[in-house]
PDB file of C-alpha atoms in Angstrom:
ATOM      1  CA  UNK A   1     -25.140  37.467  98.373  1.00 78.00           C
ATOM      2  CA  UNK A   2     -26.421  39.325  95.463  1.00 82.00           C
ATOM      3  CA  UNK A   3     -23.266  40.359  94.701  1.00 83.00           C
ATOM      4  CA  UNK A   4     -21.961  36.646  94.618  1.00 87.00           C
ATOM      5  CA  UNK A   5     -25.100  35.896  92.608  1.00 88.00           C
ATOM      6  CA  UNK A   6     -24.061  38.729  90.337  1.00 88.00           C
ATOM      7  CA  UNK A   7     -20.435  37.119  90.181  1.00 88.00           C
ATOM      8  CA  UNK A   8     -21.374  33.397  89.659  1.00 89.00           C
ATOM      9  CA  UNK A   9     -23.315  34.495  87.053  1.00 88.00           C
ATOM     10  CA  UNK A  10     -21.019  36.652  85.599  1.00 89.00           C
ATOM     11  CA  UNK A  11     -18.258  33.855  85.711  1.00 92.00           C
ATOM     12  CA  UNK A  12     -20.890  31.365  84.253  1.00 93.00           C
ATOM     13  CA  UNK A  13     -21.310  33.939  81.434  1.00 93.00           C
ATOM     14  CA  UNK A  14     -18.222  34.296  80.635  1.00 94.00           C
ATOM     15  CA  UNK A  15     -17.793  31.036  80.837  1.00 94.00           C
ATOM     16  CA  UNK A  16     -20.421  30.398  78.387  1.00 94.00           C
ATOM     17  CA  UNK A  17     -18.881  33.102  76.108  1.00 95.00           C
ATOM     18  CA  UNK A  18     -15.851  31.713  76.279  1.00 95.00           C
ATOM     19  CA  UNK A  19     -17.612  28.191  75.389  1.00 95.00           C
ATOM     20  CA  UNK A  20     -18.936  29.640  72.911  1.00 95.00           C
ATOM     21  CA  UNK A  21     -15.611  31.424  71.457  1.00 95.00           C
ATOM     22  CA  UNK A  22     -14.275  28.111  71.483  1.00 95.00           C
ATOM     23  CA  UNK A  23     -16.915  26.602  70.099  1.00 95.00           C
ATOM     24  CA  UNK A  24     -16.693  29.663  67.156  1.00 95.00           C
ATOM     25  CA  UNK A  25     -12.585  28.394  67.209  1.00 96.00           C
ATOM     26  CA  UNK A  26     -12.811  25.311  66.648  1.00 96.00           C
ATOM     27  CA  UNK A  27     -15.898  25.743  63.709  1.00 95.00           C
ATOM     28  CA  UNK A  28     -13.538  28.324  61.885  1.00 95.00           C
ATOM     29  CA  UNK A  29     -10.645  25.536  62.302  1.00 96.00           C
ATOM     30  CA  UNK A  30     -13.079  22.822  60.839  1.00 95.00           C
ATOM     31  CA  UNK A  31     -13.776  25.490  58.096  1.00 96.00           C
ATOM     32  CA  UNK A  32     -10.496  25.827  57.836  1.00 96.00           C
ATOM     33  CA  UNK A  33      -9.024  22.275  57.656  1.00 96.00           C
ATOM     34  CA  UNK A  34     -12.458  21.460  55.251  1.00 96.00           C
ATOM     35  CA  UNK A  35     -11.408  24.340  52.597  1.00 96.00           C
ATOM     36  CA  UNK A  36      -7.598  22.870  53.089  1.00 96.00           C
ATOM     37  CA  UNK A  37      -9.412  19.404  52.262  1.00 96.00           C
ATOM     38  CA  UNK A  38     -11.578  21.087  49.195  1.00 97.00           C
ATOM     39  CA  UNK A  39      -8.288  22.683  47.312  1.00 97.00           C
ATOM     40  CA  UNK A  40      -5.949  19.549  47.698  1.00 96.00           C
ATOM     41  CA  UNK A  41      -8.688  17.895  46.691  1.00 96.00           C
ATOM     42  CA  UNK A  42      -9.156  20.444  44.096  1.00 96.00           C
ATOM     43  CA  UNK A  43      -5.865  20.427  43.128  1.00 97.00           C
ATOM     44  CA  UNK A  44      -6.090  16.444  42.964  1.00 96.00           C
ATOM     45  CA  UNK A  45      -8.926  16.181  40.379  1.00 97.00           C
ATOM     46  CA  UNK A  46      -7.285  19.101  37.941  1.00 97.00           C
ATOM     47  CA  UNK A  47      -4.182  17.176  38.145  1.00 97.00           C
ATOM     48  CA  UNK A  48      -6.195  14.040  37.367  1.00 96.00           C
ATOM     49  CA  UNK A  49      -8.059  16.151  34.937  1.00 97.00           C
ATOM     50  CA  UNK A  50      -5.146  17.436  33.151  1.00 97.00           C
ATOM     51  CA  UNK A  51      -3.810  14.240  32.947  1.00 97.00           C
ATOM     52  CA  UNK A  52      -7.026  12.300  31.739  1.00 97.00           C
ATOM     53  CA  UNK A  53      -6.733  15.387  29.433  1.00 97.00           C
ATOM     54  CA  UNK A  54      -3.206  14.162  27.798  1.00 97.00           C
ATOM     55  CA  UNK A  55      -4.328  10.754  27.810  1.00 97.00           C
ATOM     56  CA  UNK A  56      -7.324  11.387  25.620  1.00 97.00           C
ATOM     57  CA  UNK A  57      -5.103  13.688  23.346  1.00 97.00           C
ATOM     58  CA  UNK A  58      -2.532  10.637  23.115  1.00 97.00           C
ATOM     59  CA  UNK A  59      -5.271   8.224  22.336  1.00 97.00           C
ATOM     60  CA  UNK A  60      -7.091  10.710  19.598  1.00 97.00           C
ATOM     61  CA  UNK A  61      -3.502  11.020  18.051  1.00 97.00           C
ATOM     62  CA  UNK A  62      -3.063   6.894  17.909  1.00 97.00           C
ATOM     63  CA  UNK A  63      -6.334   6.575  16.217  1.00 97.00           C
ATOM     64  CA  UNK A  64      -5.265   9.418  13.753  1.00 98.00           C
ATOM     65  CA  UNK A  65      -1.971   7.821  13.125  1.00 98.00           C
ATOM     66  CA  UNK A  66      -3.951   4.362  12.716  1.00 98.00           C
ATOM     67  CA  UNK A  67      -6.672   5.807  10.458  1.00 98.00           C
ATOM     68  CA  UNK A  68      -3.803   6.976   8.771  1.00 98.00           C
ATOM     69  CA  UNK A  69      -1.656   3.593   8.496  1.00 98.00           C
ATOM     70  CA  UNK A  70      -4.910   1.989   7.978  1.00 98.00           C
ATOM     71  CA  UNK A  71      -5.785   4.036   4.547  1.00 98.00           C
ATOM     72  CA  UNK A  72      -2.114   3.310   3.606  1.00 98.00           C
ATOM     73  CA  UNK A  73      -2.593  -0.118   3.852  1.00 98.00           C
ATOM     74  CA  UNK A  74      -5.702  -0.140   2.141  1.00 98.00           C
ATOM     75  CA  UNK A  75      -4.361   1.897  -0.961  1.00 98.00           C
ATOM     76  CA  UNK A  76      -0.782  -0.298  -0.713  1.00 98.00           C
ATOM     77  CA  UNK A  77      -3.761  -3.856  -1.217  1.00 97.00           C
ATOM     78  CA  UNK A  78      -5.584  -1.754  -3.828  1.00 98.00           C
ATOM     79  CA  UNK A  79      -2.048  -0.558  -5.906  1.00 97.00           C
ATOM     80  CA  UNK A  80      -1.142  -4.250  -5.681  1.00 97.00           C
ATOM     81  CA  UNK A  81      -4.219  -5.613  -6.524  1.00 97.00           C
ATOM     82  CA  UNK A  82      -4.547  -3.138  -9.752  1.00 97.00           C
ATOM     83  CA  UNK A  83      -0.665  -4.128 -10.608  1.00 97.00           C
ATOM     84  CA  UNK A  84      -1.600  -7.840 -10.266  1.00 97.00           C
ATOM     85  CA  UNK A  85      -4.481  -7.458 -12.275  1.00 97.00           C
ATOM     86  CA  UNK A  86      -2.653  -5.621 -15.058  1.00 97.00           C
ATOM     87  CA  UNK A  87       0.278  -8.450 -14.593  1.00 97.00           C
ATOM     88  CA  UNK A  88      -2.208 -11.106 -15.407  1.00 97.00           C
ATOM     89  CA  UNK A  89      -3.794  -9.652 -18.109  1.00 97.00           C
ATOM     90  CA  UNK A  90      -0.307  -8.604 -19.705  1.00 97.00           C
ATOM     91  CA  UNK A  91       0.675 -12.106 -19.115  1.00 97.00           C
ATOM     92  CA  UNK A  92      -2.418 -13.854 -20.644  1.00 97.00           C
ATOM     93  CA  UNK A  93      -2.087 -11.781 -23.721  1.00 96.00           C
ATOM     94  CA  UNK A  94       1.749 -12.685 -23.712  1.00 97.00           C
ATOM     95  CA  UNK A  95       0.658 -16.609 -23.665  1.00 97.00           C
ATOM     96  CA  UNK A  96      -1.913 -15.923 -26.483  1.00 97.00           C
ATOM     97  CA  UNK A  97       1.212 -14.142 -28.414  1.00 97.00           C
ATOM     98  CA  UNK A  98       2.921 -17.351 -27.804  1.00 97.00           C
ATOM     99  CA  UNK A  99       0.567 -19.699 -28.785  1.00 97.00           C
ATOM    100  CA  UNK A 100      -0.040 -17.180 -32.401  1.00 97.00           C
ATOM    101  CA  UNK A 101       4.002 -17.219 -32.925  1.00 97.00           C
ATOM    102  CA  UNK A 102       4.317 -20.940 -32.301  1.00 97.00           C
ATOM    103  CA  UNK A 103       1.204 -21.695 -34.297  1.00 97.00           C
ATOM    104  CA  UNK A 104       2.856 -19.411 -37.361  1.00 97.00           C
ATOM    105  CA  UNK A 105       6.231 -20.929 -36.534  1.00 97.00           C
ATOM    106  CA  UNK A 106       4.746 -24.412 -37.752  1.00 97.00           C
ATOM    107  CA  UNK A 107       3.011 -23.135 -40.552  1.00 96.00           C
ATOM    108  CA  UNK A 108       6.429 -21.549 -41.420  1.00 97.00           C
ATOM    109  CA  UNK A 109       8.291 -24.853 -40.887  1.00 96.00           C
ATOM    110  CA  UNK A 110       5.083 -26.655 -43.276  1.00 96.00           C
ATOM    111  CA  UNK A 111       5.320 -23.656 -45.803  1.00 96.00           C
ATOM    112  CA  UNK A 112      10.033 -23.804 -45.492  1.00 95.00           C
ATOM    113  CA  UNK A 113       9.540 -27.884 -46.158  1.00 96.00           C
ATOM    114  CA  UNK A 114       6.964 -27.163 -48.993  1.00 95.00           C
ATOM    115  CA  UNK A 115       9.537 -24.768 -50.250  1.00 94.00           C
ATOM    116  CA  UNK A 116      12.601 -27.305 -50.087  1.00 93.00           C
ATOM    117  CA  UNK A 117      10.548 -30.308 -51.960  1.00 93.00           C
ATOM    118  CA  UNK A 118       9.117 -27.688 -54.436  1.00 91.00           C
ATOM    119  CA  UNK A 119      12.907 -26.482 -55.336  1.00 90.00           C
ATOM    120  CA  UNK A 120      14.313 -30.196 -55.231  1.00 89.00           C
ATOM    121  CA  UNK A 121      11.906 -30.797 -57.662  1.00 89.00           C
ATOM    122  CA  UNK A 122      12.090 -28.413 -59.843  1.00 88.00           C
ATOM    123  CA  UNK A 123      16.007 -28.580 -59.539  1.00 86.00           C
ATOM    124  CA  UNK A 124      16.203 -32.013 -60.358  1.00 84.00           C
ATOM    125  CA  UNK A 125      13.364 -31.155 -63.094  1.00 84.00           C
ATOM    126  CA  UNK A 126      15.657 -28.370 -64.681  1.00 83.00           C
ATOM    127  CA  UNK A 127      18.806 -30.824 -64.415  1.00 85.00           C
ATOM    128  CA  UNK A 128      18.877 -32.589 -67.792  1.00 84.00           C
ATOM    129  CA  UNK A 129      17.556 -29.479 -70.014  1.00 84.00           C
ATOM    130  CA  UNK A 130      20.114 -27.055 -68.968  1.00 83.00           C
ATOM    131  CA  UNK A 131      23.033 -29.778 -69.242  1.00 85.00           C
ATOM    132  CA  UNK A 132      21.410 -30.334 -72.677  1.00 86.00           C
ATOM    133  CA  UNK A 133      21.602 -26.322 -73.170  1.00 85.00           C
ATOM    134  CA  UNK A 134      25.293 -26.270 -71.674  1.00 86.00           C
ATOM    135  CA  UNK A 135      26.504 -28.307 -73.588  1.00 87.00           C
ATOM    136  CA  UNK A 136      24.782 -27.313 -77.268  1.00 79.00           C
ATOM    137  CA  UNK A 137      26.055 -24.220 -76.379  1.00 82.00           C
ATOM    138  CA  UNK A 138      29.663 -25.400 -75.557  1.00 84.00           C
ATOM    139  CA  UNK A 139      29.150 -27.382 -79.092  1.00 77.00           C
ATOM    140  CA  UNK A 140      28.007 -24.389 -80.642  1.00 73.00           C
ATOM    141  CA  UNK A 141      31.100 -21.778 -79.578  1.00 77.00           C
ATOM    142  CA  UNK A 142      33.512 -24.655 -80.053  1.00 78.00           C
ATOM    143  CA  UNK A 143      32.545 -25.050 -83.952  1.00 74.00           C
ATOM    144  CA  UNK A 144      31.453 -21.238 -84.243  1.00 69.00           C
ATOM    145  CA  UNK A 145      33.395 -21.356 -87.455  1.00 66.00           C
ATOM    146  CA  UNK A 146      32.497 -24.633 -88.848  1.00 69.00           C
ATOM    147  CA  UNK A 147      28.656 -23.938 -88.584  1.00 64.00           C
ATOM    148  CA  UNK A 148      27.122 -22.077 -91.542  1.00 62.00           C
ATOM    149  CA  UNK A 149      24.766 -19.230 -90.610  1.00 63.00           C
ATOM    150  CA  UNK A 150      21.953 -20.128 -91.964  1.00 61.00           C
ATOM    151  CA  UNK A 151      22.386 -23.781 -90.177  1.00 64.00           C
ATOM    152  CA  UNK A 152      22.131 -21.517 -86.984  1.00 57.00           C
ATOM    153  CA  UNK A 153      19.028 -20.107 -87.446  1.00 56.00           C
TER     154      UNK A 153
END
């Protein structure tokens, strides 16, 4: 009776150690599967890291290249706006010209018919005295001989 005292107690030990082994098993095995769990997930946000990573590169290179396009755009309006400017002031001063040359083009056309009546007049003026000069002079080499000099002075 001791001795099955001794054994029951024995069995129930090693029962218990063996409980407990199992117990000490299955713990490591939770460890286990829980570190498995920790790296994939682990591995899961570094991809998702990596790849938030890229994205936020990508997006930091659009907004360069539209900061970039922008500015274009806003020296392309400024170039135009400077060239239009420019345009309209070269083409008031080219309507002023305009007005100037077709302003001195009538005073032209007043001073060319001022001319024309001025010259008719004094055409028509000069008319009768130089046919009267022609023609004492055609008298006067036609009876050269006949004229004494003293009747030509």
């Amino acid at each position: 009776s001791k001795g099955r005292i001794i054994l029951e107690d024995y069995k129930m030990l090693k029962e218990q150690i063996a409980n407990y082994q199992n117990q000490q098993k299955l713990g490591l095995i939770t460890a286990t599967q829980n570190i498995v769990r920790l790296e994939e997930s682990n591995k899961e946000l570094n991809n998702a890291m990596s790849v938030q990573k890229k994205l936020i590169s990508e997006e930091r290179r659009n907004r360069i290249i539209l900061s970039v396009f922008s500015l274009l755009v806003c020296v392309s309006l400024l170039i135009t706006s400077i060239y239009y400017s420019k345009v309209k002031k070269a083409n008031t001063l080219l309507l002023e010209q305009e007005k100037t040359i077709l302003e001195k083009n009538k005073e032209l056309d007043t001073l060319n018919k001022t001319k024309d009546k001025f010259f008719s007049i004094v055409s028509h003026d000069f008319q009768a005295p130089l046919r009267s000069v022609g023609s004492f002079s055609k008298l006067l080499i036609n009876n050269i001989g006949i004229i004494s000099e003293r009747e030509l002075k």
